[in-house]
Coordinates of C-alpha atoms in Angstrom, one line a residue:
Chain A
M1 CA 234.8 -1.1 45.2
E2 CA 235.4 -2.2 49.0
K3 CA 233.0 -5.2 49.6
G4 CA 231.8 -7.1 46.6
I5 CA 230.6 -10.5 46.0
L6 CA 232.6 -12.9 43.3
L7 CA 231.1 -14.9 41.0
I8 CA 232.9 -17.5 39.4
D9 CA 232.6 -20.1 36.1
F10 CA 234.9 -22.2 35.7
G11 CA 234.8 -22.8 32.0
S12 CA 236.3 -26.0 29.9
T13 CA 239.0 -23.6 28.8
F14 CA 238.8 -20.4 30.7
T15 CA 237.9 -19.3 34.2
K16 CA 235.6 -16.0 34.5
V17 CA 235.4 -14.4 37.5
T18 CA 233.3 -11.1 38.1
A19 CA 233.3 -8.9 40.8
V20 CA 230.4 -7.1 41.8
D21 CA 229.9 -4.1 44.2
L22 CA 227.6 -4.5 47.0
E23 CA 227.6 -0.8 47.9
N24 CA 227.0 0.7 44.4
P25 CA 224.7 -1.8 42.6
G26 CA 225.3 -1.7 38.9
V27 CA 229.3 -1.9 39.1
F28 CA 230.9 -5.0 38.2
Y29 CA 234.2 -6.0 36.9
T30 CA 235.5 -9.2 34.9
A31 CA 238.3 -11.0 34.4
K32 CA 239.8 -14.2 33.6
G33 CA 242.2 -17.0 34.1
P34 CA 242.9 -20.6 32.3
T35 CA 241.1 -23.6 33.9
T36 CA 243.3 -25.8 35.5
V37 CA 241.2 -28.8 36.3
D38 CA 244.3 -31.6 35.9
E39 CA 246.5 -29.3 38.2
D40 CA 244.4 -27.8 40.8
I41 CA 241.8 -25.7 39.6
N42 CA 242.8 -22.8 42.3
I43 CA 245.9 -22.1 40.0
G44 CA 243.5 -20.7 37.3
L45 CA 241.3 -19.0 39.8
E46 CA 244.1 -17.2 41.4
I47 CA 245.9 -16.2 38.2
A48 CA 242.1 -14.7 37.3
L49 CA 241.8 -12.6 40.6
E50 CA 245.4 -11.6 40.0
N51 CA 243.9 -10.1 36.6
L52 CA 240.8 -8.7 38.0
A53 CA 243.0 -6.9 41.5
R54 CA 245.1 -5.3 38.5
Q55 CA 241.7 -3.7 37.0
I56 CA 240.0 -2.2 40.6
G57 CA 243.4 -1.7 41.9
H58 CA 243.2 -3.9 45.1
L59 CA 241.2 -7.4 45.4
P60 CA 238.1 -6.2 47.1
Y61 CA 236.7 -7.7 50.5
F62 CA 234.3 -10.8 49.5
E63 CA 231.1 -11.3 51.0
E64 CA 230.3 -14.3 49.4
K65 CA 231.9 -16.2 46.4
L66 CA 229.6 -18.2 44.6
A67 CA 230.5 -20.7 41.4
C68 CA 229.1 -22.5 38.5
S69 CA 231.3 -24.8 36.4
S70 CA 231.2 -26.5 32.8
A71 CA 234.9 -27.5 33.3
A72 CA 236.1 -31.2 32.7
G73 CA 233.6 -31.9 30.4
G74 CA 230.8 -30.2 32.2
L75 CA 227.6 -32.6 33.7
K76 CA 227.7 -35.6 31.3
M77 CA 224.6 -37.4 31.4
I78 CA 222.3 -40.2 29.7
A79 CA 218.7 -40.3 29.4
I80 CA 216.5 -43.6 29.3
G81 CA 213.2 -43.7 28.7
L82 CA 210.3 -45.8 27.2
V83 CA 208.7 -44.4 24.2
P84 CA 211.5 -41.9 22.2
E85 CA 208.3 -39.4 21.4
L86 CA 207.4 -39.5 25.2
T87 CA 208.7 -40.4 28.4
L88 CA 212.1 -40.4 26.8
E89 CA 211.9 -37.0 25.4
A90 CA 210.3 -35.6 28.9
A91 CA 213.8 -37.2 30.6
K92 CA 215.2 -34.9 27.6
M93 CA 214.3 -32.0 28.9
A94 CA 214.6 -32.6 32.4
A95 CA 218.8 -33.4 32.3
L96 CA 219.2 -30.0 29.5
G97 CA 217.0 -28.4 32.0
A98 CA 219.6 -29.2 34.6
G99 CA 222.3 -27.5 32.7
A100 CA 223.4 -30.9 31.3
K101 CA 225.1 -32.3 28.1
L102 CA 223.5 -35.6 27.0
Q103 CA 225.9 -38.1 25.8
K104 CA 223.7 -40.5 24.5
V105 CA 219.9 -41.6 24.8
Y106 CA 218.2 -45.1 25.0
S107 CA 214.5 -46.2 24.9
Y108 CA 212.1 -49.4 25.1
T109 CA 214.4 -52.1 26.9
L110 CA 218.0 -51.9 27.4
T111 CA 220.3 -54.8 25.0
K112 CA 223.5 -55.8 27.0
R113 CA 225.3 -54.4 24.3
E114 CA 223.6 -51.0 25.0
I115 CA 224.4 -51.4 28.5
A116 CA 228.1 -51.9 27.8
E117 CA 228.0 -48.5 25.4
L118 CA 226.7 -46.7 28.1
I119 CA 229.3 -47.6 30.5
S120 CA 231.8 -46.8 28.2
L121 CA 230.7 -43.4 28.0
K122 CA 231.5 -42.9 31.3
P123 CA 228.6 -40.5 32.2
D124 CA 228.2 -38.4 35.8
I125 CA 224.5 -39.4 36.5
V126 CA 222.2 -41.9 34.4
L127 CA 218.4 -40.3 34.2
L128 CA 216.2 -43.7 34.4
A129 CA 212.7 -42.6 33.0
G130 CA 209.8 -45.0 31.7
G131 CA 206.1 -45.2 32.1
T132 CA 203.5 -42.8 33.2
D133 CA 202.5 -43.2 36.9
G134 CA 200.0 -46.5 36.9
G135 CA 201.3 -47.1 33.1
N136 CA 203.9 -49.6 31.6
K137 CA 206.0 -51.4 34.4
E138 CA 207.9 -53.8 32.9
V139 CA 210.2 -51.7 30.7
I140 CA 212.0 -49.4 33.3
L141 CA 212.1 -52.6 35.8
H142 CA 213.9 -54.3 33.1
N143 CA 216.3 -51.7 32.6
G144 CA 216.7 -51.1 36.1
E145 CA 217.5 -54.3 36.5
L146 CA 220.1 -54.3 34.2
L147 CA 221.8 -51.5 35.1
A148 CA 221.5 -52.3 38.7
Q149 CA 223.7 -55.4 38.2
S150 CA 225.7 -53.8 35.6
E151 CA 229.3 -52.7 36.6
L152 CA 228.2 -48.8 36.3
T153 CA 229.8 -46.8 39.2
C154 CA 227.7 -43.7 38.6
P155 CA 224.8 -42.6 40.5
I156 CA 221.2 -43.1 39.0
V157 CA 218.3 -40.7 39.7
I158 CA 214.8 -42.6 39.2
A159 CA 212.0 -40.1 37.7
G160 CA 209.4 -42.9 36.2
N161 CA 206.0 -44.5 37.3
K162 CA 205.8 -44.2 40.3
N163 CA 204.6 -47.5 40.9
T164 CA 208.0 -49.0 40.2
Q165 CA 209.8 -47.2 42.7
D166 CA 209.7 -49.4 45.5
E167 CA 211.3 -52.2 43.7
L168 CA 213.6 -50.7 42.1
E169 CA 214.6 -48.7 45.0
E170 CA 215.3 -52.5 46.3
L171 CA 216.9 -53.4 43.0
F172 CA 219.8 -50.9 43.6
I173 CA 219.8 -51.2 47.5
N174 CA 220.5 -54.7 47.2
C175 CA 223.5 -54.1 44.3
N176 CA 224.6 -51.5 46.4
K177 CA 224.2 -48.8 43.9
E178 CA 223.8 -45.3 44.2
H179 CA 220.3 -43.9 43.2
Y180 CA 217.8 -41.4 43.7
V181 CA 214.4 -41.5 43.8
T182 CA 212.2 -38.5 42.4
D183 CA 209.1 -37.7 40.9
N184 CA 207.7 -39.1 37.8
V185 CA 208.6 -36.5 34.6
L186 CA 205.3 -37.3 32.9
P187 CA 203.1 -38.8 35.4
T188 CA 200.2 -38.3 32.8
L189 CA 200.4 -38.1 29.1
N190 CA 199.5 -34.4 29.1
K191 CA 201.5 -33.3 32.5
L192 CA 205.5 -32.5 32.0
N193 CA 207.1 -32.1 35.6
V194 CA 210.3 -32.2 34.6
D195 CA 211.4 -30.0 38.1
P196 CA 211.7 -32.2 40.6
A197 CA 213.8 -34.8 38.5
R198 CA 215.8 -31.1 37.6
E199 CA 216.5 -30.3 41.6
K200 CA 217.6 -34.0 41.7
I201 CA 220.0 -33.7 39.1
R202 CA 221.4 -30.5 40.8
D203 CA 221.7 -32.2 44.5
V204 CA 223.7 -35.2 42.9
F205 CA 225.8 -32.7 40.9
L206 CA 226.3 -30.6 43.9
K207 CA 227.0 -33.4 46.4
N208 CA 229.7 -36.0 43.9
I209 CA 230.0 -34.7 40.7
I210 CA 232.1 -31.6 41.7
E211 CA 234.3 -33.8 43.8
A212 CA 235.3 -36.1 40.7
K213 CA 236.1 -32.9 38.5
G214 CA 238.4 -31.7 40.8
L215 CA 236.4 -28.8 41.7
K216 CA 236.2 -30.1 45.2
K217 CA 239.8 -28.3 45.8
A218 CA 238.4 -25.0 45.1
E219 CA 236.3 -25.0 48.2
D220 CA 238.2 -23.5 50.6
T221 CA 238.2 -20.6 48.4
I222 CA 234.8 -20.5 47.6
D223 CA 231.7 -20.8 49.3
G224 CA 229.8 -23.4 46.9
I225 CA 229.8 -24.5 43.5
I226 CA 225.9 -24.0 42.9
M227 CA 225.7 -25.4 39.5
P228 CA 226.4 -26.6 35.9
T229 CA 227.3 -23.3 33.9
P230 CA 224.1 -23.8 31.7
Q231 CA 221.8 -24.1 34.4
A232 CA 223.1 -21.1 35.7
V233 CA 222.3 -19.0 32.6
L234 CA 218.4 -20.6 32.3
K235 CA 217.8 -19.2 35.7
A236 CA 219.2 -15.8 34.6
G237 CA 217.3 -16.3 31.8
E238 CA 213.9 -17.5 33.9
F239 CA 214.7 -14.3 36.1
I240 CA 214.8 -11.5 33.3
A241 CA 211.8 -12.6 31.6
K242 CA 209.5 -12.9 34.6
N243 CA 210.6 -9.7 36.0
K244 CA 210.5 -8.2 32.7
I245 CA 213.8 -6.3 33.2
I246 CA 214.9 -5.5 30.1
D247 CA 212.7 -2.9 27.8
N248 CA 209.7 -4.5 29.1
C249 CA 209.8 -7.8 27.2
E250 CA 208.4 -11.2 29.1
R251 CA 208.9 -13.8 26.1
I252 CA 212.6 -13.7 25.6
L253 CA 214.9 -16.3 23.5
I254 CA 218.6 -16.8 24.7
V255 CA 221.3 -17.8 21.9
D256 CA 224.3 -18.7 23.5
I257 CA 227.2 -19.7 20.7
G258 CA 230.5 -21.7 21.9
G259 CA 233.3 -23.4 20.8
A260 CA 231.8 -26.8 21.0
T261 CA 227.9 -26.1 20.9
T262 CA 225.6 -23.4 20.5
D263 CA 222.9 -23.8 23.2
V264 CA 219.1 -21.8 22.9
H265 CA 217.1 -21.2 25.4
S266 CA 213.7 -20.3 25.1
F267 CA 211.1 -18.2 27.9
S268 CA 207.6 -18.5 27.1
K269 CA 204.6 -21.1 26.9
G270 CA 204.6 -21.3 23.4
E271 CA 201.1 -22.1 23.0
P272 CA 199.4 -22.3 19.6
Q273 CA 198.4 -18.8 18.4
N274 CA 195.5 -19.1 16.0
N275 CA 192.0 -21.4 16.6
G276 CA 192.9 -23.3 13.3
V277 CA 195.9 -25.1 14.9
V278 CA 195.8 -28.1 17.2
F279 CA 199.3 -28.7 19.7
R280 CA 200.3 -32.3 19.4
G281 CA 203.0 -34.2 21.3
L282 CA 204.7 -33.4 24.6
P283 CA 203.8 -30.4 26.7
Q284 CA 206.7 -28.1 26.8
P285 CA 208.2 -26.2 29.4
F286 CA 208.0 -22.7 30.1
A287 CA 212.1 -22.7 30.2
K288 CA 213.3 -24.9 27.8
R289 CA 216.9 -25.2 26.8
T290 CA 218.5 -27.1 23.5
V291 CA 221.9 -28.1 22.7
E292 CA 223.1 -28.4 19.2
G293 CA 226.6 -30.6 20.0
D294 CA 227.5 -29.9 16.0
L295 CA 226.8 -26.2 16.1
G296 CA 229.8 -24.9 17.6
M297 CA 232.9 -22.0 16.3
R298 CA 235.3 -24.1 17.3
Y299 CA 235.5 -27.6 17.9
S300 CA 232.8 -28.0 15.8
L301 CA 233.5 -25.6 13.0
N302 CA 233.6 -28.5 10.3
P303 CA 230.1 -30.1 11.2
L304 CA 228.6 -26.7 11.8
I305 CA 230.1 -25.9 8.0
E306 CA 228.4 -29.2 6.9
A307 CA 225.1 -28.2 7.9
L308 CA 225.3 -24.9 6.4
D309 CA 223.1 -24.3 3.4
S310 CA 225.8 -23.6 0.6
E311 CA 224.1 -19.6 0.4
S312 CA 225.5 -18.9 3.7
L313 CA 229.1 -19.4 2.4
L314 CA 228.8 -19.2 -1.5
K315 CA 229.9 -15.1 -0.8
H316 CA 233.6 -16.8 0.1
E317 CA 235.6 -18.9 -2.3
T318 CA 236.0 -22.3 -1.5
Q319 CA 239.5 -22.1 -1.3
E320 CA 239.3 -19.3 0.9
V321 CA 237.1 -21.4 3.2
E322 CA 239.1 -23.7 3.3
K323 CA 242.1 -21.4 4.2
M324 CA 240.5 -19.5 7.4
V325 CA 239.1 -23.0 8.2
G326 CA 242.5 -24.6 8.4
E327 CA 243.6 -21.6 10.5
I328 CA 240.8 -21.8 13.4
L329 CA 241.5 -25.6 13.7
S330 CA 245.4 -25.5 14.0
D331 CA 245.2 -22.7 16.6
I332 CA 241.6 -22.6 18.6
W333 CA 242.0 -20.2 21.0
S334 CA 244.1 -17.6 18.4
T335 CA 242.0 -16.2 15.6
S336 CA 243.6 -12.7 15.2
S337 CA 244.0 -13.7 11.2
I338 CA 240.4 -14.8 10.6
R339 CA 238.2 -12.2 9.0
D340 CA 235.3 -10.8 10.7
D341 CA 232.9 -11.1 7.8
F342 CA 233.7 -14.7 7.8
E343 CA 233.0 -15.6 11.8
E344 CA 229.9 -13.4 11.5
D345 CA 228.3 -15.5 8.5
L346 CA 229.8 -18.6 10.5
A347 CA 227.6 -17.4 13.6
K348 CA 224.9 -16.3 12.2
G349 CA 224.5 -19.7 10.2
A350 CA 225.0 -21.2 13.6
V351 CA 222.3 -19.2 15.1
D352 CA 219.9 -20.1 12.3
L353 CA 220.1 -23.9 12.6
A354 CA 220.0 -23.7 16.4
V355 CA 217.1 -21.2 16.5
K356 CA 214.9 -23.8 13.4
R357 CA 215.9 -26.7 15.6
H358 CA 214.4 -25.2 18.8
S359 CA 211.3 -23.8 17.5
G360 CA 208.5 -25.5 16.9
Y361 CA 207.0 -26.3 14.0
L362 CA 203.4 -26.5 12.4
E363 CA 202.4 -29.5 9.9
I364 CA 199.2 -28.9 7.5
T365 CA 196.7 -31.6 7.4
Y366 CA 193.9 -31.4 4.7
T367 CA 190.3 -32.5 6.4
P368 CA 186.5 -32.7 5.3
H369 CA 186.6 -29.4 7.0
G370 CA 189.4 -27.6 4.9
I371 CA 193.1 -27.0 6.3
N372 CA 194.2 -27.4 10.1
Y373 CA 197.7 -27.2 11.4
L374 CA 199.2 -29.7 14.0
Q375 CA 201.9 -27.5 16.2
Y376 CA 204.8 -29.7 17.3
G377 CA 207.0 -27.5 20.0
K378 CA 207.1 -24.2 20.8
D379 CA 205.4 -21.4 18.8
L380 CA 208.1 -18.4 19.2
T381 CA 206.7 -16.3 16.9
D382 CA 205.6 -13.7 19.8
I383 CA 208.9 -14.0 21.3
Q384 CA 209.9 -10.1 22.2
L385 CA 213.4 -10.2 22.9
V386 CA 216.5 -12.5 21.8
I387 CA 219.8 -12.1 24.0
G388 CA 222.8 -13.3 22.2
T389 CA 225.5 -14.4 24.3
G390 CA 229.0 -16.4 23.9
G391 CA 232.1 -15.0 22.6
P392 CA 231.3 -14.8 19.0
I393 CA 228.5 -12.7 19.6
V394 CA 230.0 -10.9 22.5
N395 CA 232.8 -10.1 20.7
S396 CA 231.5 -9.2 17.2
K397 CA 231.4 -5.7 15.8
N398 CA 227.9 -6.5 14.2
P399 CA 226.0 -8.7 16.9
G400 CA 222.7 -7.8 15.3
G401 CA 223.4 -9.4 12.1
I402 CA 224.5 -12.3 13.8
L403 CA 221.1 -12.7 15.6
S404 CA 219.3 -12.0 12.7
G405 CA 219.8 -15.9 12.2
S406 CA 217.1 -16.2 14.5
L407 CA 214.3 -14.5 12.5
F408 CA 211.5 -16.1 11.1
K409 CA 211.4 -16.6 7.2
E410 CA 209.1 -16.4 4.9
S411 CA 210.7 -19.2 2.8
D412 CA 210.4 -21.4 5.9
N413 CA 206.9 -20.2 7.1
L414 CA 205.9 -23.4 9.1
T415 CA 208.9 -23.1 11.5
L416 CA 207.8 -21.0 14.1
R417 CA 210.6 -18.6 14.5
P418 CA 210.8 -15.3 16.7
K419 CA 208.7 -12.6 14.2
I420 CA 209.4 -8.9 15.3
P421 CA 211.9 -9.3 18.5
K422 CA 214.0 -6.6 19.8
F423 CA 217.7 -7.8 19.9
S424 CA 220.1 -7.3 23.1
V425 CA 223.7 -8.4 23.4
D426 CA 225.1 -9.7 26.9
K427 CA 228.5 -7.0 27.0
G428 CA 229.7 -7.9 29.9
Y429 CA 229.4 -11.8 29.6
I430 CA 228.1 -12.2 32.7
L431 CA 224.6 -13.9 32.3
S432 CA 225.9 -16.6 34.1
A433 CA 226.8 -14.7 36.7
I434 CA 223.5 -13.1 37.1
G435 CA 222.2 -16.7 37.1
L436 CA 224.3 -17.4 40.2
M437 CA 223.2 -14.0 42.1
V438 CA 219.2 -14.7 41.3
E439 CA 218.7 -16.3 44.3
K440 CA 220.0 -14.4 47.0
Y441 CA 220.4 -11.0 45.7
P442 CA 217.7 -10.1 43.5
M443 CA 217.7 -6.7 43.8
L444 CA 222.0 -6.7 42.6
A445 CA 220.9 -9.3 39.8
K446 CA 218.0 -6.7 38.4
R447 CA 220.5 -3.7 38.5
L448 CA 223.3 -5.4 36.6
V449 CA 221.1 -6.8 34.2
E450 CA 219.7 -3.1 33.8
V451 CA 223.5 -1.7 33.1
N452 CA 224.9 -4.5 31.0
F453 CA 221.8 -5.5 28.7
S454 CA 220.4 -2.7 26.1
I455 CA 218.8 -2.9 23.0
I456 CA 220.8 -3.3 20.1
K457 CA 220.3 -2.4 16.0
G458 CA 218.9 -4.7 13.9
G459 CA 215.7 -5.9 15.6
N460 CA 212.6 -4.3 15.9
Chain B
M1 CA 195.1 -48.0 37.6
G2 CA 196.4 -50.2 35.4
N3 CA 193.9 -52.6 34.9
K4 CA 191.1 -49.8 34.1
T5 CA 193.4 -47.4 32.0
I6 CA 192.0 -46.5 28.5
V7 CA 193.2 -44.6 25.6
T8 CA 190.7 -42.3 24.0
G9 CA 191.2 -39.9 20.8
V10 CA 189.7 -38.8 17.4
I11 CA 191.8 -40.6 14.8
G12 CA 193.4 -39.0 11.4
A13 CA 192.5 -35.8 10.3
D14 CA 189.0 -35.6 11.7
V15 CA 188.7 -32.4 14.0
H16 CA 185.2 -33.2 16.0
A17 CA 186.3 -32.6 19.6
V18 CA 182.4 -33.0 21.7
G19 CA 182.1 -36.2 21.0
N20 CA 185.7 -37.3 22.4
R21 CA 184.8 -34.9 25.3
I22 CA 182.1 -36.9 26.3
L23 CA 183.3 -40.2 25.9
D24 CA 186.0 -39.2 28.3
Y25 CA 183.3 -37.6 30.9
A26 CA 181.7 -41.1 30.6
F27 CA 184.5 -43.4 31.0
S28 CA 185.8 -41.5 33.8
Q29 CA 182.5 -41.2 35.5
A30 CA 182.3 -45.1 35.1
G31 CA 185.9 -45.4 36.9
F32 CA 188.0 -45.6 33.9
D33 CA 191.7 -43.5 33.8
V34 CA 190.8 -42.0 30.6
V35 CA 194.0 -40.9 28.5
N36 CA 192.6 -38.5 26.0
I37 CA 195.0 -37.7 23.0
G38 CA 192.4 -35.5 21.4
V39 CA 191.7 -34.6 18.0
L40 CA 193.7 -35.2 14.6
A41 CA 195.2 -38.1 16.4
S42 CA 197.6 -40.7 14.6
Q43 CA 197.2 -44.2 14.5
E44 CA 201.2 -43.9 16.0
E45 CA 200.0 -41.4 18.4
F46 CA 197.5 -44.1 20.2
I47 CA 200.4 -47.0 20.3
Q48 CA 202.6 -44.4 21.9
A49 CA 200.3 -43.3 24.7
A50 CA 199.1 -46.8 25.3
I51 CA 202.3 -48.0 25.1
E52 CA 203.4 -45.5 28.0
T53 CA 200.5 -45.6 30.1
G54 CA 200.2 -49.4 30.1
A55 CA 196.3 -49.3 28.6
K56 CA 194.5 -52.4 28.5
A57 CA 191.9 -51.0 25.5
I58 CA 192.1 -48.2 22.6
L59 CA 188.6 -46.6 21.8
V60 CA 188.8 -44.7 18.6
S61 CA 186.5 -42.0 17.2
S62 CA 185.8 -40.7 14.1
L63 CA 183.0 -38.7 12.8
Y64 CA 183.8 -37.1 9.5
G65 CA 183.3 -40.7 7.6
H66 CA 187.0 -41.6 6.8
G67 CA 187.4 -43.8 9.8
E68 CA 187.9 -47.4 7.7
M69 CA 190.9 -45.0 6.0
D70 CA 192.2 -43.9 8.9
C71 CA 191.3 -47.3 11.4
R72 CA 193.3 -49.8 8.7
G73 CA 196.2 -51.4 9.9
L74 CA 196.0 -50.1 13.7
R75 CA 195.9 -53.7 15.0
E76 CA 199.2 -54.4 12.8
K77 CA 200.8 -51.9 14.1
C78 CA 199.9 -53.0 17.7
E79 CA 201.1 -56.4 17.1
E80 CA 204.6 -55.1 15.9
S81 CA 204.6 -52.4 19.2
G82 CA 204.1 -55.3 21.4
I83 CA 200.6 -54.8 22.6
G84 CA 199.0 -56.9 20.0
E85 CA 196.6 -58.2 22.9
I86 CA 195.3 -54.5 23.5
I87 CA 191.7 -54.0 23.0
L88 CA 190.9 -52.2 20.0
Y89 CA 187.1 -50.4 19.5
A90 CA 185.9 -48.1 17.2
G91 CA 182.6 -45.9 16.8
G92 CA 181.4 -43.1 15.3
N93 CA 180.5 -42.0 11.3
L94 CA 183.1 -44.7 10.3
V95 CA 182.6 -44.8 6.4
V96 CA 181.4 -42.7 3.7
G97 CA 177.7 -41.8 2.8
K98 CA 174.8 -44.1 4.0
Q99 CA 175.8 -47.7 4.0
E100 CA 174.4 -50.8 5.9
W101 CA 175.7 -51.5 9.6
E102 CA 176.3 -55.5 9.2
P103 CA 178.9 -54.8 6.3
V104 CA 180.6 -52.0 7.7
K105 CA 180.8 -53.9 11.3
E106 CA 182.2 -57.1 9.5
K107 CA 184.8 -55.1 7.8
F108 CA 186.0 -53.9 11.1
L109 CA 186.0 -56.6 12.9
E110 CA 187.7 -57.9 9.9
M111 CA 190.5 -55.1 10.4
G112 CA 190.8 -56.6 14.1
F113 CA 188.6 -54.3 16.5
N114 CA 187.0 -55.8 18.9
R115 CA 184.1 -54.0 18.9
V116 CA 182.1 -51.6 16.4
Y117 CA 179.5 -48.9 17.0
P118 CA 177.3 -47.0 14.9
P119 CA 176.2 -43.9 15.4
G120 CA 173.8 -42.8 18.0
T121 CA 175.4 -45.3 20.7
L122 CA 175.3 -44.3 24.1
P123 CA 178.5 -44.1 26.0
E124 CA 176.8 -47.1 28.3
E125 CA 176.7 -49.7 26.3
A126 CA 180.3 -49.5 24.9
I127 CA 181.2 -49.2 29.2
T128 CA 179.4 -52.4 30.1
H129 CA 181.0 -54.0 26.9
L130 CA 184.7 -52.7 28.1
K131 CA 184.1 -53.9 32.0
A132 CA 182.8 -57.3 30.4
D133 CA 186.1 -57.6 28.4
L134 CA 187.9 -56.6 30.6
N135 CA 186.6 -58.6 33.7
I136 CA 185.7 -55.8 35.7
E137 CA 183.2 -56.2 38.5

């Protein structure tokens, strides 16, 4: 490789680099080094590049260097709305879709106690929503005033009732608080509008947050830190689904198991599929991301085991489970002694629970005309492809077994999980790198997807 | 906007969608901002929609005869939710079987509804009432 582009992912622990050959599409190399936010982010990046050079034989000329980051806690956000099921839910979707980690959410009028708690959480951005356009004004104005007068120092993105924008802007200007106004996340009850808020969050992330995270130091080396890592994964998924790149599948689910969280991304409309089903609740976005903070294979191992039903762990003796958990937790990054089948069961359990929480569900209602069904959330039964990524899946000998945790279950037939999907694995662990490329290098990204992903056993 | 926002929908386990659409159309034509939450709607959904949109009235439709059961407690829940003053209308086949209208009406007024309409009422009647109740025009 002589000429390539470099894609960097500053993770919480590792800095991962991917070099893509510009002249031979489909050829790529990956390497990693530690993430060194505390000293200088460039130190870890240098190590990763040295490892990369060792593989290729030399370091190629990089025409462009693009990066995403979840280092230093990623993008930590707080979402505020009015009714929990309505504008707060819309605000949550906007923040998660921007790749944020939600620390806490608040609804209705904020109390001083809540403001104090919010400040103590040290968020990177606060998203303030509430009221449909022309709807309730009092609550968002009350909350805006408390925030404006508080000691909060982070930027505030305002995406609520448009009829409160002028007043809120004035409040924040008077208190000299950094703020950004954008379109309402829920202009009317039947219309979700999260894209403008997502874009604004991304702008603010670019403008301020990377500096606060010590990533600014890498800016001379790279051409730009573009987005939080989860947003890169979301972009990659959207690209793969809309262009039907893998086996012509256009309705896709991505499951990403990490050490602290399990992320699920779905790309489909998720509308009811039968006549007798009535959709209730908030409209759903085509690209939807949920994050399960209690389901992870390392930092969140204990809550994961607590959440699993005993069936998944029954084949292992309790004592043995405790011993293995102890080993994992005592040395989080060295897992050489952990048995594969145990890791696999845990990973399958994490996929099972995370996909269950992400999927929509039916509620039965008895009417004088017979049984009717109410659908909340997305119907994912017609998902065609489930893609697995994240260390526990990518490094597993039996990824199909782990991904089978995502499937529809007769014993839980009101949860609308995928019924007959195919399975694929992110072999080269490059999903976020693909997300970084899709805007500027769609053809190269497409070729990379074709090379990296293939259909594996276990699915249909 | 604001003063002319109303929430409409069909309450309970009732799936009658047509009358609801007609009401949506008629009230929209009359200048109201209609937030139509559709069929099979629960009391909570009416209230949540009213809070979020700052609606001034909730218009509940019911055609399948169980309206009394479905509407009971709505006023109290509105009060608990901080929108106790909101105008509440109900209309349709509100009770089981063929009952005399006056006692039915009384029952609904006691339940905290401001106006109640029997089957066959034209939308214009309710529109005129709502304009009066909201001091519009």
